[in-house]
CSV table of C-alpha atoms in Angstrom, one decimal:
chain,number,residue,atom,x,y,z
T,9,UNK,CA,-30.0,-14.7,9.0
T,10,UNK,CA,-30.4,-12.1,11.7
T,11,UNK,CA,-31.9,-8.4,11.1
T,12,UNK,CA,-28.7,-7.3,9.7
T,13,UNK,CA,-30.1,-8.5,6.1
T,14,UNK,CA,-33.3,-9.3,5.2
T,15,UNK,CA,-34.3,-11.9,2.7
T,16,UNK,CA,-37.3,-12.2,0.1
T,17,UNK,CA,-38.0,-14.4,-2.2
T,18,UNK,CA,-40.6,-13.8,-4.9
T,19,UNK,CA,-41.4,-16.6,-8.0
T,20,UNK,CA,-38.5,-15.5,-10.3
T,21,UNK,CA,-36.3,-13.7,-7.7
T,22,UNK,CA,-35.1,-12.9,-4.2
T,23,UNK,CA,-34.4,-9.2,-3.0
T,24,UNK,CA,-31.8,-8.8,-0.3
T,25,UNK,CA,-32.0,-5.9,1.9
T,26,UNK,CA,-28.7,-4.9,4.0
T,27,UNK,CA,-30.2,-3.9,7.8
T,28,UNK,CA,-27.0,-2.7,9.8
T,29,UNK,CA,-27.7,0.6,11.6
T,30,UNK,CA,-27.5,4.4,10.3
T,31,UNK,CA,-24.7,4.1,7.7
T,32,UNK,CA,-25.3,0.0,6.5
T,33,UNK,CA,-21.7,-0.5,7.5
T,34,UNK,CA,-20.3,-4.2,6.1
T,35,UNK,CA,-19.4,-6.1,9.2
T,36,UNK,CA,-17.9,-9.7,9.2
T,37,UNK,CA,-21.6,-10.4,10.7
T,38,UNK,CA,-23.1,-8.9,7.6
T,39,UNK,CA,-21.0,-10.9,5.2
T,40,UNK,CA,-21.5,-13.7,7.0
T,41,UNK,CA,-25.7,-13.1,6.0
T,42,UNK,CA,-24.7,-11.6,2.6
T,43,UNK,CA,-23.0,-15.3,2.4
T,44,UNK,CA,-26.0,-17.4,3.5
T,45,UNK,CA,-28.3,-14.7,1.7
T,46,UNK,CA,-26.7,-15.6,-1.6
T,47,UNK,CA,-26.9,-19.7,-0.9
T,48,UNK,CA,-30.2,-19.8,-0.3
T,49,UNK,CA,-30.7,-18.0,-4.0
T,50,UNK,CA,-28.1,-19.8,-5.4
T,51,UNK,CA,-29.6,-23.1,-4.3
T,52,UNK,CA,-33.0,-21.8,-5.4
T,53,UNK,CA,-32.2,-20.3,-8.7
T,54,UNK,CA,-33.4,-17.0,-7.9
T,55,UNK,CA,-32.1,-13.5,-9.7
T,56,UNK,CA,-30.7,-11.9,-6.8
T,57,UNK,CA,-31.7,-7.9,-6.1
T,58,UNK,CA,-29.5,-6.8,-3.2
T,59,UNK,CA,-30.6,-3.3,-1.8
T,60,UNK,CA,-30.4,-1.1,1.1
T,61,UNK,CA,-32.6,2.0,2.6
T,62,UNK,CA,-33.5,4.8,1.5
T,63,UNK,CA,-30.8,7.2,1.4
T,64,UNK,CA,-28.0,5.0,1.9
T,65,UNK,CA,-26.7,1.8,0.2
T,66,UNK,CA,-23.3,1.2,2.3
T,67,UNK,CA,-21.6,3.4,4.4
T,68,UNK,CA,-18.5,1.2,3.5
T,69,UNK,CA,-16.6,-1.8,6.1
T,70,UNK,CA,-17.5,-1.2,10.0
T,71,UNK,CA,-15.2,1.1,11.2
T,72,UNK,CA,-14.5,-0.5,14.4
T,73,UNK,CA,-13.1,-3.5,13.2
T,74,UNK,CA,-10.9,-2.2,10.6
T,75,UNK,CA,-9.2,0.4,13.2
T,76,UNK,CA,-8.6,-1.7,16.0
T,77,UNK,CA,-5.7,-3.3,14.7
T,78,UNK,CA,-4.2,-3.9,10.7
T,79,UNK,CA,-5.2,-7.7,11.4
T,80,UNK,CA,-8.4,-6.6,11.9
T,81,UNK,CA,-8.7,-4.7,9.3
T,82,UNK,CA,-7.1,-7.0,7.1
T,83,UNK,CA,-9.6,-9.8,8.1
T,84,UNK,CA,-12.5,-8.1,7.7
T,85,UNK,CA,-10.7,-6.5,4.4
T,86,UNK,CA,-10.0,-10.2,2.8
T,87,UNK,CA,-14.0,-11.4,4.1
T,88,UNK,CA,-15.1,-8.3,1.7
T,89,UNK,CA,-12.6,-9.0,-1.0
T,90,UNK,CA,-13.9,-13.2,-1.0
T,91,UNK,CA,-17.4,-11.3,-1.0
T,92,UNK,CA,-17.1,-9.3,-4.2
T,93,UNK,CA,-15.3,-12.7,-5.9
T,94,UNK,CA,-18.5,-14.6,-5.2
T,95,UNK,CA,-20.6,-12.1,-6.2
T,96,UNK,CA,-18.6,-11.7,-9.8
T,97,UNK,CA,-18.5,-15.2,-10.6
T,98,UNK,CA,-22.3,-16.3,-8.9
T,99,UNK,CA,-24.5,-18.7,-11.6
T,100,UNK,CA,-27.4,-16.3,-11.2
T,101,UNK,CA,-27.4,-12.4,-12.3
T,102,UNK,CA,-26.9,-10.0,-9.3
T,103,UNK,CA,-28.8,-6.5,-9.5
T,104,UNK,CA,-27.9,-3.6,-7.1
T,105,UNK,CA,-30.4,-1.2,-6.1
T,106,UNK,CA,-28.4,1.2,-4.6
T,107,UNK,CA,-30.3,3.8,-2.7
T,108,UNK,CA,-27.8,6.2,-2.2
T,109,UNK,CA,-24.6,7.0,-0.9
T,110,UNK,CA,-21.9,4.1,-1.5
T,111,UNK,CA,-18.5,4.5,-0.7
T,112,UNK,CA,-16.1,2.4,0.0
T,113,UNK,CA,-17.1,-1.5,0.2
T,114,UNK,CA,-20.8,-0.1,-0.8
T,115,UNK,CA,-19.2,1.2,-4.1
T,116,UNK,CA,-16.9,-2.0,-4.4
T,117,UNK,CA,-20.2,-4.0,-4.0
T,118,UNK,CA,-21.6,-2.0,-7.1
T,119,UNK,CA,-18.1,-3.2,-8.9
T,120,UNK,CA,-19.5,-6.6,-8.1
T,121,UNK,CA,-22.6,-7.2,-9.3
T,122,UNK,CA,-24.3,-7.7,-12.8
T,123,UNK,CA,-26.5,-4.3,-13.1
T,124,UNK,CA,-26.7,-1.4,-11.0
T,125,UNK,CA,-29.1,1.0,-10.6
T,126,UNK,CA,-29.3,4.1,-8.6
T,127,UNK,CA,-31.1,7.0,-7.4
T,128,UNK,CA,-31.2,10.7,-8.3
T,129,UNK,CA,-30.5,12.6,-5.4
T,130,UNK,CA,-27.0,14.7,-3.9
T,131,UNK,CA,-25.6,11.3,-2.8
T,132,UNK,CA,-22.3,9.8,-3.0
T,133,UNK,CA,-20.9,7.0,-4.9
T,134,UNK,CA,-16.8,6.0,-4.4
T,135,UNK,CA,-13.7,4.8,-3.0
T,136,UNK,CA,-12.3,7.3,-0.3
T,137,UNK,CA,-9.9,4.8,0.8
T,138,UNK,CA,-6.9,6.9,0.1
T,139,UNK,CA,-9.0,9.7,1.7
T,140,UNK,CA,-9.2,8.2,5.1
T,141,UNK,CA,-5.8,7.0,5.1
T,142,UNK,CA,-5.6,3.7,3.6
T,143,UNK,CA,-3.3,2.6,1.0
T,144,UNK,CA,-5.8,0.6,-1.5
T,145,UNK,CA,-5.5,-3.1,-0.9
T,146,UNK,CA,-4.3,-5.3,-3.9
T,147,UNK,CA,-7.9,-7.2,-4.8
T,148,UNK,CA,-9.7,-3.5,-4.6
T,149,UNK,CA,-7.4,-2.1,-7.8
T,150,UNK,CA,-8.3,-5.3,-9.2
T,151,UNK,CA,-11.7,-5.5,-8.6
T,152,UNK,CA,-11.8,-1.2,-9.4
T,153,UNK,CA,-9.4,-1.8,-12.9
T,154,UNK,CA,-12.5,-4.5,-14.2
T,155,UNK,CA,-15.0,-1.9,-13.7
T,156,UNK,CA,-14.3,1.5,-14.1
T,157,UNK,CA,-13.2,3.1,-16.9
T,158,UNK,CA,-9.1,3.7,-16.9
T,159,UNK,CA,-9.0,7.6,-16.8
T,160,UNK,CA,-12.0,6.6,-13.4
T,161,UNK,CA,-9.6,4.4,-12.3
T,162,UNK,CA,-7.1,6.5,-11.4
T,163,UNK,CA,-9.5,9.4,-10.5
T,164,UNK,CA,-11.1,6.9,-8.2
T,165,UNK,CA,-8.8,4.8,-6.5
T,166,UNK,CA,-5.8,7.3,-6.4
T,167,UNK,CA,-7.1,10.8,-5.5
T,168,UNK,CA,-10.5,8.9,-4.3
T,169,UNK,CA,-12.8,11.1,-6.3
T,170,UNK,CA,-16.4,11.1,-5.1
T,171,UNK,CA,-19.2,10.9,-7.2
T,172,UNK,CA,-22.7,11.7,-7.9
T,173,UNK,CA,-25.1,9.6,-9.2
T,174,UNK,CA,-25.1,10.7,-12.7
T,175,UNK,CA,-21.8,11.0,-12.8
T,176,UNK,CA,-21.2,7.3,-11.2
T,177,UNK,CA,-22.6,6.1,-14.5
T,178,UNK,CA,-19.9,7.5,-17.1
T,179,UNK,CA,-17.0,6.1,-14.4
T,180,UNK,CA,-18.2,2.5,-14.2
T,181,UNK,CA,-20.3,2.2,-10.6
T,182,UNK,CA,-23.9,2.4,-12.1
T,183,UNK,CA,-25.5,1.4,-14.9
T,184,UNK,CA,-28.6,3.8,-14.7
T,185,UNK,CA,-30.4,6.0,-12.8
T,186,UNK,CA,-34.4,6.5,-11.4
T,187,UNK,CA,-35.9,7.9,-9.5
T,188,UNK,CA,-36.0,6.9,-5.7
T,189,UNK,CA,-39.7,5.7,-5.6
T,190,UNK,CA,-38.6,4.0,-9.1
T,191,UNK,CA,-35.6,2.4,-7.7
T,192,UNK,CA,-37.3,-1.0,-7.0
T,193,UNK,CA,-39.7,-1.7,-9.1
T,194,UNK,CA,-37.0,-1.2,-12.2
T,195,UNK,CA,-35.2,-3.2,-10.5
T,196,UNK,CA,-37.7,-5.9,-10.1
T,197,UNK,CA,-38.6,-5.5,-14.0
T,198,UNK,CA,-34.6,-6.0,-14.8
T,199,UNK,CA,-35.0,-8.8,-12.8
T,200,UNK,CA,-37.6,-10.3,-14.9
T,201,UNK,CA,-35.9,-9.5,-18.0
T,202,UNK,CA,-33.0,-11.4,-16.7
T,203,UNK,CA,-35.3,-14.4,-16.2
T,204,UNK,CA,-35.5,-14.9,-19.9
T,205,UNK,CA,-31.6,-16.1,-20.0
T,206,UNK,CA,-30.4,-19.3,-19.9
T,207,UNK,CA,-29.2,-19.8,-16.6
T,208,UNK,CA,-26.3,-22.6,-17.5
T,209,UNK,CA,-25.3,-19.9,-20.6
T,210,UNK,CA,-26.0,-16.8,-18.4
T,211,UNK,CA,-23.3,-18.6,-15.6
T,212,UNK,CA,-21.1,-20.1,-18.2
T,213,UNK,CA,-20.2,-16.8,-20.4
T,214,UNK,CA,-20.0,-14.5,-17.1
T,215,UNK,CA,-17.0,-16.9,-15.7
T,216,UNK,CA,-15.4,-16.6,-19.2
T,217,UNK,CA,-15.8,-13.2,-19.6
T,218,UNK,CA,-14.2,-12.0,-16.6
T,219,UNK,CA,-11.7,-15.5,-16.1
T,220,UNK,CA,-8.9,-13.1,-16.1
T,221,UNK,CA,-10.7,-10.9,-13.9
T,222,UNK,CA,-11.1,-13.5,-11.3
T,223,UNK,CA,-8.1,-15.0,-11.5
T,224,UNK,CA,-6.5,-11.6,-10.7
T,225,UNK,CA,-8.4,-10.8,-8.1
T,226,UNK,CA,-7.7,-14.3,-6.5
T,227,UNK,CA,-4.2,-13.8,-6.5
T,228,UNK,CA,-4.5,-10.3,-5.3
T,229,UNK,CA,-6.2,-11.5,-2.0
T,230,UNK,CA,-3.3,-13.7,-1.2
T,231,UNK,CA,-0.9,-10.9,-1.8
T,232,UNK,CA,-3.1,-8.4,0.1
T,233,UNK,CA,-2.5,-11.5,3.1
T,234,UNK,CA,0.9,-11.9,2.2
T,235,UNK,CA,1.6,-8.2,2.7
T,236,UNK,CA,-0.9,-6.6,5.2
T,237,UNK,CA,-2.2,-3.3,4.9
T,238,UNK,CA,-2.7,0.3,6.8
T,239,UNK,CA,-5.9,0.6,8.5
T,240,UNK,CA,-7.8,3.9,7.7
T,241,UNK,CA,-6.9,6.4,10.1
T,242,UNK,CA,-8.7,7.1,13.3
């Protein structure tokens, strides 16, 4: 791991903090760590808290990879998309701590985990893909139509409707709110509630539960190669 992401482990759990400059922007570097972040827990049996800085959760993909050509966007695009699949179907419950704003990938990464918390504050929480210019890749509805609510869905991933906090938790992209100088340590005592599972039950009911989910989302990334996509605009 590099400073992109930073990685502590504790008895029962192991908090992952996304490093990447102002906005936490999700490079292929960042997955990469997100990757090794998440083996190393995996391999350790460790509740996984993944969190950002104050103020700001994710920014969304690096910008300068996904406009300097569609195949770069479409890489870094299918890297995210493998991402959030690992992240739905990991053995050991994922909580987000999300900071603050997440748009984009940050809000697909709250699609992909277990529990999310957030933060009251004026941030913003979704999918501005459409926004920007890009026509919503395949895996993203699929990912978006497990999560959100359907009258969010369509709010969300057609006319990219943004957010707030509170508001996040009625669509689908949080689970609850605290305070900012609450944010972790509710999310460390989640964590410890979620120690009390049984990890083979805990990883055994999440893959049945959302089976259709990942098999959908599977397919959807080999359609999203199959077909390309339009980079956000410049």
């Amino acid at each position: 791991m590099t400073n992109l992401t930073e990685y502590k482990e504790e008895e029962h759990y192991a908090i992952i903090t996304l490093n990447n400059g102002k906005v936490n922007a999700i490079s292929h570097e960042v997955i990469d760590n997100l990757n090794l972040c998440l083996d190393k827990a995996e391999s350790n049996k460790k509740v996984v808290i993944l969190t950002g800085k104050p103020g700001i959760f994710s920014g969304g993909f690096d910008l300068k990879s996904m406009t300097a050509s569609p195949e770069s966007a479409l890489e870094l695009v299918t890297k995210g998309s493998k991402l959030s699949l690992r992240m739905l179907s990991f053995p050991m419950p994922i909580i987000v701590a999300c900071n603050g704003h997440a748009i984009a990938k940050g809000a697909f990464l709250l699609l992909s985990a277990d529990y999310r918390l957030g933060t009251d504050g004026d941030f913003k929480i979704g999918l501005n893909e459409v926004m920007i210019g890009m026509t919503m890749h395949n895996a993203g509805i699929e990912i978006a139509k497990a999560r959100l609510t359907p009258v969010s869905l369509n709010r969300s991933v057609n006319n990219s409707e943004i957010y707030s906090p509170k508001d996040a938790i009625s669509a689908g992209f949080l689970d609850k709110i605290v305070p900012q100088e609450h944010l972790l340590p509710t999310a460390i005592k989640v964590a410890e509630m979620f120690t009390k599972l049984n990890p083979k039950a805990h990883a055994e009911t999440k893959l049945k539960v959302r089976k259709t989910c990942l098999e959908n989302i599977e397919k959807a990334i080999l359609q999203d190669l199959e077909e390309g996509l339009t980079p956000p605009s410049k």
